[in-house]
């Protein structure tokens, strides 16, 4: 192992031990590193009939595909939700991340919607899932603020799927307005921010407020430029503004931040699990 890498490991361990507050910010790259990849063989193995019929190329862009009928849209989404939310289970990567911070005072903010933090046993009250969660449905127009667990429905859709369609009677309808429903994901302005969402948001803001002037350590994992305004830019801003804040960035593709933060940032472009295993030694 090269010396420069070991220095970063030692320094990071020291920062974690000394931190009064740790905020974990997680983007798509973290779940991809955990094996939850939206393209490649994982996609082609699970969506062959949809690829043939609609020319879909990966799960990310398929999420925005305009299916010709609700029966077809839900045939696709049932498998997408099931594969990424219900079939995965806890992963070694997220479990190692918990091990790294479990003795510290920490909070998680994530744009991931796959419940991986909860599955790895992170306490739900320490997690803010900004963009929603695959496991719930909402009214597509957000006419009311209730969310609906979709596990049983999704299983039923998959069991009854034929030629990329589900039976019409399984297409979900809003119990209030009778309109269409959507997975609870921030895909348009109708995203429902219910009481639980607001409570998580407040808890996160509170944690950040309390950390001001203290040793705040930011651990950022796999956050790219799809929605940089949620985690990446605020983390860079806090690093710049707070004298005692350091940023540890895990990012294979975009490790560099503003030059003003260079002295306060450590970047790892190595495989995240390998680094976590080393940090947990
Ligand atoms: Zn409605």
mmCIF file of C-alpha atoms and ligand atoms in Angstrom:
data_model
loop_
_atom_site.group_PDB
_atom_site.id
_atom_site.type_symbol
_atom_site.label_atom_id
_atom_site.label_comp_id
_atom_site.label_asym_id
_atom_site.label_seq_id
_atom_site.Cartn_x
_atom_site.Cartn_y
_atom_site.Cartn_z
ATOM 1 C CA UNK A 1 0.000 0.000 0.000
ATOM 2 C CA UNK A 2 1.437 3.371 -0.905
ATOM 3 C CA UNK A 3 2.452 5.791 1.785
ATOM 4 C CA UNK A 4 0.276 8.650 0.592
ATOM 5 C CA UNK A 5 -2.824 6.403 0.841
ATOM 6 C CA UNK A 6 -1.875 5.260 4.338
ATOM 7 C CA UNK A 7 -1.389 8.877 5.399
ATOM 8 C CA UNK A 8 -4.901 9.714 4.253
ATOM 9 C CA UNK A 9 -6.248 6.681 6.154
ATOM 10 C CA UNK A 10 -4.447 7.662 9.365
ATOM 11 C CA UNK A 11 -5.530 11.284 9.079
ATOM 12 C CA UNK A 12 -9.159 10.319 8.415
ATOM 13 C CA UNK A 13 -9.239 7.943 11.409
ATOM 14 C CA UNK A 14 -7.916 10.745 13.577
ATOM 15 C CA UNK A 15 -10.555 13.197 12.308
ATOM 16 C CA UNK A 16 -13.342 10.693 12.999
ATOM 17 C CA UNK A 17 -12.084 10.134 16.555
ATOM 18 C CA UNK A 18 -11.866 13.859 17.246
ATOM 19 C CA UNK A 19 -15.125 14.934 15.601
ATOM 20 C CA UNK A 20 -17.925 16.340 17.777
ATOM 21 C CA UNK A 21 -20.378 16.031 14.889
ATOM 22 C CA UNK A 22 -20.260 13.854 11.775
ATOM 23 C CA UNK A 23 -22.567 14.307 8.809
ATOM 24 C CA UNK A 24 -22.676 11.562 6.189
ATOM 25 C CA UNK A 25 -23.833 12.754 2.777
ATOM 26 C CA UNK A 26 -24.577 9.913 0.371
ATOM 27 C CA UNK A 27 -25.363 9.927 -3.333
ATOM 28 C CA UNK A 28 -25.934 7.361 -6.058
ATOM 29 C CA UNK A 29 -22.248 6.424 -6.175
ATOM 30 C CA UNK A 30 -22.456 4.869 -2.707
ATOM 31 C CA UNK A 31 -25.217 2.427 -3.604
ATOM 32 C CA UNK A 32 -23.543 1.706 -6.951
ATOM 33 C CA UNK A 33 -20.379 0.789 -5.021
ATOM 34 C CA UNK A 34 -22.525 -1.463 -2.828
ATOM 35 C CA UNK A 35 -23.525 -3.386 -5.976
ATOM 36 C CA UNK A 36 -26.841 -1.640 -6.640
ATOM 37 C CA UNK A 37 -25.937 -0.662 -10.183
ATOM 38 C CA UNK A 38 -28.520 0.803 -12.556
ATOM 39 C CA UNK A 39 -26.849 -0.311 -15.758
ATOM 40 C CA UNK A 40 -24.808 -3.187 -17.146
ATOM 41 C CA UNK A 41 -25.614 -6.807 -16.501
ATOM 42 C CA UNK A 42 -27.787 -6.115 -13.469
ATOM 43 C CA UNK A 43 -30.081 -4.166 -15.793
ATOM 44 C CA UNK A 44 -29.985 -6.511 -18.799
ATOM 45 C CA UNK A 45 -30.511 -9.626 -16.619
ATOM 46 C CA UNK A 46 -33.659 -8.213 -15.030
ATOM 47 C CA UNK A 47 -35.310 -6.203 -17.793
ATOM 48 C CA UNK A 48 -34.770 -8.199 -21.009
ATOM 49 C CA UNK A 49 -38.422 -8.013 -22.219
ATOM 50 C CA UNK A 50 -38.558 -4.252 -21.518
ATOM 51 C CA UNK A 51 -35.255 -3.649 -23.291
ATOM 52 C CA UNK A 52 -36.570 -5.517 -26.319
ATOM 53 C CA UNK A 53 -39.948 -3.775 -26.366
ATOM 54 C CA UNK A 54 -38.992 -0.173 -25.498
ATOM 55 C CA UNK A 55 -35.251 0.000 -26.152
ATOM 56 C CA UNK A 56 -34.508 0.925 -22.533
ATOM 57 C CA UNK A 57 -30.809 1.342 -21.737
ATOM 58 C CA UNK A 58 -30.497 1.546 -17.930
ATOM 59 C CA UNK A 59 -32.631 1.987 -14.815
ATOM 60 C CA UNK A 60 -31.772 5.640 -14.389
ATOM 61 C CA UNK A 61 -33.122 6.813 -17.763
ATOM 62 C CA UNK A 62 -35.939 4.213 -17.696
ATOM 63 C CA UNK A 63 -37.279 6.012 -14.637
ATOM 64 C CA UNK A 64 -38.107 8.960 -16.919
ATOM 65 C CA UNK A 65 -39.422 6.883 -19.862
ATOM 66 C CA UNK A 66 -42.939 7.729 -20.978
ATOM 67 C CA UNK A 67 -44.758 4.372 -21.151
ATOM 68 C CA UNK A 68 -47.815 4.245 -23.460
ATOM 69 C CA UNK A 69 -50.172 2.888 -20.767
ATOM 70 C CA UNK A 70 -50.404 2.736 -16.974
ATOM 71 C CA UNK A 71 -50.444 -1.091 -17.174
ATOM 72 C CA UNK A 72 -47.046 -0.965 -18.905
ATOM 73 C CA UNK A 73 -45.603 1.768 -16.730
ATOM 74 C CA UNK A 74 -46.369 -0.216 -13.562
ATOM 75 C CA UNK A 75 -45.110 -3.472 -15.065
ATOM 76 C CA UNK A 76 -41.741 -1.735 -15.415
ATOM 77 C CA UNK A 77 -41.809 0.135 -12.094
ATOM 78 C CA UNK A 78 -42.849 -2.920 -10.075
ATOM 79 C CA UNK A 79 -39.641 -4.684 -11.078
ATOM 80 C CA UNK A 80 -37.529 -1.530 -10.679
ATOM 81 C CA UNK A 81 -38.856 -0.982 -7.146
ATOM 82 C CA UNK A 82 -38.659 -4.629 -6.155
ATOM 83 C CA UNK A 83 -35.115 -5.084 -7.443
ATOM 84 C CA UNK A 84 -33.679 -1.986 -5.773
ATOM 85 C CA UNK A 85 -35.750 -1.830 -2.594
ATOM 86 C CA UNK A 86 -36.974 -5.322 -1.649
ATOM 87 C CA UNK A 87 -34.589 -7.836 -3.226
ATOM 88 C CA UNK A 88 -31.256 -6.378 -2.073
ATOM 89 C CA UNK A 89 -31.091 -6.653 1.719
ATOM 90 C CA UNK A 90 -28.335 -5.138 3.850
ATOM 91 C CA UNK A 91 -24.979 -4.735 2.096
ATOM 92 C CA UNK A 92 -21.455 -5.050 3.450
ATOM 93 C CA UNK A 93 -20.610 -1.510 2.335
ATOM 94 C CA UNK A 94 -23.356 0.200 4.343
ATOM 95 C CA UNK A 95 -22.719 -2.092 7.324
ATOM 96 C CA UNK A 96 -19.065 -1.068 7.319
ATOM 97 C CA UNK A 97 -20.071 2.566 7.137
ATOM 98 C CA UNK A 98 -22.207 2.109 10.253
ATOM 99 C CA UNK A 99 -19.309 0.438 12.013
ATOM 100 C CA UNK A 100 -17.135 3.440 11.178
ATOM 101 C CA UNK A 101 -19.424 6.022 12.793
ATOM 102 C CA UNK A 102 -21.536 4.114 15.310
ATOM 103 C CA UNK A 103 -19.702 5.466 18.365
ATOM 104 C CA UNK A 104 -19.829 9.025 17.044
ATOM 105 C CA UNK A 105 -22.528 11.678 17.050
ATOM 106 C CA UNK A 106 -23.731 11.482 13.447
ATOM 107 C CA UNK A 107 -26.531 12.255 11.025
ATOM 108 C CA UNK A 108 -27.167 11.007 7.472
ATOM 109 C CA UNK A 109 -28.456 13.032 4.533
ATOM 110 C CA UNK A 110 -28.990 11.058 1.338
ATOM 111 C CA UNK A 111 -30.446 11.409 -2.136
ATOM 112 C CA UNK A 112 -30.651 7.607 -2.342
ATOM 113 C CA UNK A 113 -34.146 6.126 -2.185
ATOM 114 C CA UNK A 114 -33.293 2.457 -1.618
ATOM 115 C CA UNK A 115 -33.443 2.245 2.232
ATOM 116 C CA UNK A 116 -29.872 0.938 2.400
ATOM 117 C CA UNK A 117 -29.075 2.961 5.533
ATOM 118 C CA UNK A 118 -32.065 1.542 7.410
ATOM 119 C CA UNK A 119 -31.376 -1.982 6.173
ATOM 120 C CA UNK A 120 -27.845 -1.704 7.582
ATOM 121 C CA UNK A 121 -29.358 -0.704 10.967
ATOM 122 C CA UNK A 122 -28.744 3.036 10.943
ATOM 123 C CA UNK A 123 -31.430 4.469 13.279
ATOM 124 C CA UNK A 124 -34.248 5.983 11.152
ATOM 125 C CA UNK A 125 -34.288 9.143 13.307
ATOM 126 C CA UNK A 126 -30.718 9.880 12.139
ATOM 127 C CA UNK A 127 -31.544 9.639 8.424
ATOM 128 C CA UNK A 128 -32.940 12.290 6.087
ATOM 129 C CA UNK A 129 -33.999 10.790 2.730
ATOM 130 C CA UNK A 130 -34.437 14.006 0.772
ATOM 131 C CA UNK A 131 -35.683 12.496 -2.481
ATOM 132 C CA UNK A 132 -38.206 9.964 -1.137
ATOM 133 C CA UNK A 133 -38.192 6.187 -0.987
ATOM 134 C CA UNK A 134 -39.022 3.401 -3.434
ATOM 135 C CA UNK A 135 -41.165 1.670 -0.814
ATOM 136 C CA UNK A 136 -44.020 4.189 -0.908
ATOM 137 C CA UNK A 137 -46.597 5.454 -3.372
ATOM 138 C CA UNK A 138 -48.124 8.933 -3.477
ATOM 139 C CA UNK A 139 -50.859 10.662 -5.468
ATOM 140 C CA UNK A 140 -49.214 11.682 -8.768
ATOM 141 C CA UNK A 141 -50.635 15.194 -8.314
ATOM 142 C CA UNK A 142 -49.877 15.306 -4.595
ATOM 143 C CA UNK A 143 -53.566 16.028 -3.861
ATOM 144 C CA UNK A 144 -53.065 14.808 -0.281
ATOM 145 C CA UNK A 145 -50.037 14.020 1.853
ATOM 146 C CA UNK A 146 -50.476 10.327 2.704
ATOM 147 C CA UNK A 147 -47.931 7.773 1.537
ATOM 148 C CA UNK A 148 -48.804 4.145 0.846
ATOM 149 C CA UNK A 149 -46.536 1.148 1.438
ATOM 150 C CA UNK A 150 -46.226 -0.703 -1.870
ATOM 151 C CA UNK A 151 -44.537 -4.005 -0.998
ATOM 152 C CA UNK A 152 -47.554 -6.308 -1.379
ATOM 153 C CA UNK A 153 -48.847 -4.500 -4.456
ATOM 154 C CA UNK A 154 -45.447 -4.617 -6.159
ATOM 155 C CA UNK A 155 -45.182 -8.369 -5.556
ATOM 156 C CA UNK A 156 -48.656 -8.890 -6.948
ATOM 157 C CA UNK A 157 -47.842 -6.825 -10.037
ATOM 158 C CA UNK A 158 -44.731 -8.884 -10.719
ATOM 159 C CA UNK A 159 -46.570 -12.192 -10.187
ATOM 160 C CA UNK A 160 -49.291 -11.157 -12.664
ATOM 161 C CA UNK A 161 -47.147 -9.500 -15.310
ATOM 162 C CA UNK A 162 -47.541 -10.673 -18.885
ATOM 163 C CA UNK A 163 -45.911 -9.221 -22.015
ATOM 164 C CA UNK A 164 -44.689 -6.145 -20.115
ATOM 165 C CA UNK A 165 -48.188 -5.395 -18.779
ATOM 166 C CA UNK A 166 -49.987 -5.841 -15.492
ATOM 167 C CA UNK A 167 -53.776 -6.397 -15.234
ATOM 168 C CA UNK A 168 -55.736 -3.115 -15.155
ATOM 169 C CA UNK A 169 -57.214 -3.885 -11.739
ATOM 170 C CA UNK A 170 -53.711 -3.720 -10.197
ATOM 171 C CA UNK A 171 -52.983 -0.201 -11.493
ATOM 172 C CA UNK A 172 -52.958 1.983 -8.351
ATOM 173 C CA UNK A 173 -55.419 4.862 -8.121
ATOM 174 C CA UNK A 174 -55.369 7.778 -5.714
ATOM 175 C CA UNK A 175 -57.948 7.033 -2.979
ATOM 176 C CA UNK A 176 -58.754 10.766 -2.724
ATOM 177 C CA UNK A 177 -58.932 12.140 -6.288
ATOM 178 C CA UNK A 178 -59.076 8.871 -8.266
ATOM 179 C CA UNK A 179 -56.105 9.967 -10.381
ATOM 180 C CA UNK A 180 -52.790 8.271 -11.108
ATOM 181 C CA UNK A 181 -50.228 7.400 -8.479
ATOM 182 C CA UNK A 182 -46.428 7.576 -8.542
ATOM 183 C CA UNK A 183 -43.597 6.107 -6.521
ATOM 184 C CA UNK A 184 -42.634 8.558 -3.755
ATOM 185 C CA UNK A 185 -39.678 10.006 -5.646
ATOM 186 C CA UNK A 186 -38.834 13.610 -6.411
ATOM 187 C CA UNK A 187 -39.425 13.419 -10.154
ATOM 188 C CA UNK A 188 -41.602 16.538 -10.496
ATOM 189 C CA UNK A 189 -43.037 19.422 -8.404
ATOM 190 C CA UNK A 190 -45.812 17.181 -7.014
ATOM 191 C CA UNK A 191 -43.414 15.318 -4.703
ATOM 192 C CA UNK A 192 -45.135 14.937 -1.323
ATOM 193 C CA UNK A 193 -43.278 16.378 1.657
ATOM 194 C CA UNK A 194 -45.363 14.957 4.480
ATOM 195 C CA UNK A 195 -44.992 15.323 8.241
ATOM 196 C CA UNK A 196 -42.316 12.619 8.472
ATOM 197 C CA UNK A 197 -40.306 14.245 5.672
ATOM 198 C CA UNK A 198 -40.499 17.650 7.373
ATOM 199 C CA UNK A 199 -39.526 16.131 10.706
ATOM 200 C CA UNK A 200 -36.392 14.572 9.172
ATOM 201 C CA UNK A 201 -35.585 17.852 7.456
ATOM 202 C CA UNK A 202 -35.905 19.737 10.773
ATOM 203 C CA UNK A 203 -33.761 17.162 12.592
ATOM 204 C CA UNK A 204 -31.055 17.558 9.961
ATOM 205 C CA UNK A 205 -31.159 21.386 10.109
ATOM 206 C CA UNK A 206 -31.007 21.204 13.899
ATOM 207 C CA UNK A 207 -27.957 18.920 13.806
ATOM 208 C CA UNK A 208 -26.178 21.310 11.418
ATOM 209 C CA UNK A 209 -27.070 24.318 13.604
ATOM 210 C CA UNK A 210 -25.722 22.643 16.732
ATOM 211 C CA UNK A 211 -22.473 21.769 14.976
ATOM 212 C CA UNK A 212 -21.592 25.401 14.255
ATOM 213 C CA UNK A 213 -18.285 26.360 15.818
ATOM 214 C CA UNK A 214 -17.609 22.710 16.804
ATOM 215 C CA UNK A 215 -15.468 20.026 15.192
ATOM 216 C CA UNK A 216 -17.778 19.082 12.338
ATOM 217 C CA UNK A 217 -16.605 16.347 9.994
ATOM 218 C CA UNK A 218 -18.350 15.855 6.654
ATOM 219 C CA UNK A 219 -18.141 12.415 5.043
ATOM 220 C CA UNK A 220 -19.358 12.609 1.456
ATOM 221 C CA UNK A 221 -19.892 9.407 -0.556
ATOM 222 C CA UNK A 222 -20.514 9.105 -4.283
ATOM 223 C CA UNK A 223 -22.158 12.495 -4.778
ATOM 224 C CA UNK A 224 -21.906 13.668 -8.380
ATOM 225 C CA UNK A 225 -23.556 16.453 -10.329
ATOM 226 C CA UNK A 226 -27.151 15.232 -10.821
ATOM 227 C CA UNK A 227 -28.398 17.209 -7.813
ATOM 228 C CA UNK A 228 -25.266 18.892 -6.381
ATOM 229 C CA UNK A 229 -27.369 21.518 -4.581
ATOM 230 C CA UNK A 230 -28.556 18.997 -1.978
ATOM 231 C CA UNK A 231 -25.282 17.624 -0.582
ATOM 232 C CA UNK A 232 -22.175 18.484 -2.583
ATOM 233 C CA UNK A 233 -22.385 22.300 -2.707
ATOM 234 C CA UNK A 234 -23.694 22.740 0.868
ATOM 235 C CA UNK A 235 -20.880 20.481 2.137
ATOM 236 C CA UNK A 236 -18.308 22.559 0.239
ATOM 237 C CA UNK A 237 -19.846 25.747 1.595
ATOM 238 C CA UNK A 238 -19.798 24.505 5.209
ATOM 239 C CA UNK A 239 -16.185 23.415 4.764
ATOM 240 C CA UNK A 240 -15.273 26.856 3.491
ATOM 241 C CA UNK A 241 -17.220 28.823 6.094
ATOM 242 C CA UNK A 242 -16.575 26.870 9.291
ATOM 243 C CA UNK A 243 -13.093 27.053 10.685
ATOM 244 C CA UNK A 244 -13.278 23.622 12.338
ATOM 245 C CA UNK A 245 -14.943 21.721 9.492
ATOM 246 C CA UNK A 246 -13.160 19.144 7.346
ATOM 247 C CA UNK A 247 -14.502 17.309 4.314
ATOM 248 C CA UNK A 248 -13.660 13.707 3.425
ATOM 249 C CA UNK A 249 -14.810 13.065 -0.121
ATOM 250 C CA UNK A 250 -15.170 9.544 -1.533
ATOM 251 C CA UNK A 251 -15.568 9.960 -5.255
ATOM 252 C CA UNK A 252 -13.967 8.052 -8.113
ATOM 253 C CA UNK A 253 -14.995 10.483 -10.848
ATOM 254 C CA UNK A 254 -15.298 13.926 -9.296
ATOM 255 C CA UNK A 255 -12.939 14.156 -6.304
ATOM 256 C CA UNK A 256 -11.964 17.802 -6.777
ATOM 257 C CA UNK A 257 -13.685 20.733 -5.125
ATOM 258 C CA UNK A 258 -12.962 24.452 -5.004
ATOM 259 C CA UNK A 259 -9.309 25.344 -4.506
ATOM 260 C CA UNK A 260 -10.161 27.391 -1.400
ATOM 261 C CA UNK A 261 -10.992 24.109 0.381
ATOM 262 C CA UNK A 262 -7.892 22.213 -0.662
ATOM 263 C CA UNK A 263 -6.284 22.263 2.788
ATOM 264 C CA UNK A 264 -9.510 21.118 4.448
ATOM 265 C CA UNK A 265 -10.447 18.291 2.085
ATOM 266 C CA UNK A 266 -9.209 14.729 1.781
ATOM 267 C CA UNK A 267 -10.318 12.834 -1.303
ATOM 268 C CA UNK A 268 -10.444 9.077 -1.814
ATOM 269 C CA UNK A 269 -10.821 7.842 -5.383
ATOM 270 C CA UNK A 270 -10.232 4.236 -4.330
ATOM 271 C CA UNK A 271 -12.960 1.588 -4.039
ATOM 272 C CA UNK A 272 -15.134 2.745 -1.117
ATOM 273 C CA UNK A 273 -15.501 -0.649 0.570
ATOM 274 C CA UNK A 274 -11.717 -1.198 0.558
ATOM 275 C CA UNK A 275 -11.202 2.196 2.204
ATOM 276 C CA UNK A 276 -13.893 1.547 4.837
ATOM 277 C CA UNK A 277 -12.378 -1.845 5.663
ATOM 278 C CA UNK A 278 -9.014 -0.147 6.121
ATOM 279 C CA UNK A 279 -10.521 2.606 8.295
ATOM 280 C CA UNK A 280 -12.301 0.013 10.461
ATOM 281 C CA UNK A 281 -9.122 -2.000 11.150
HETATM 282 ZN ZN1 LIG B 1 -54.951 12.405 -5.566
#
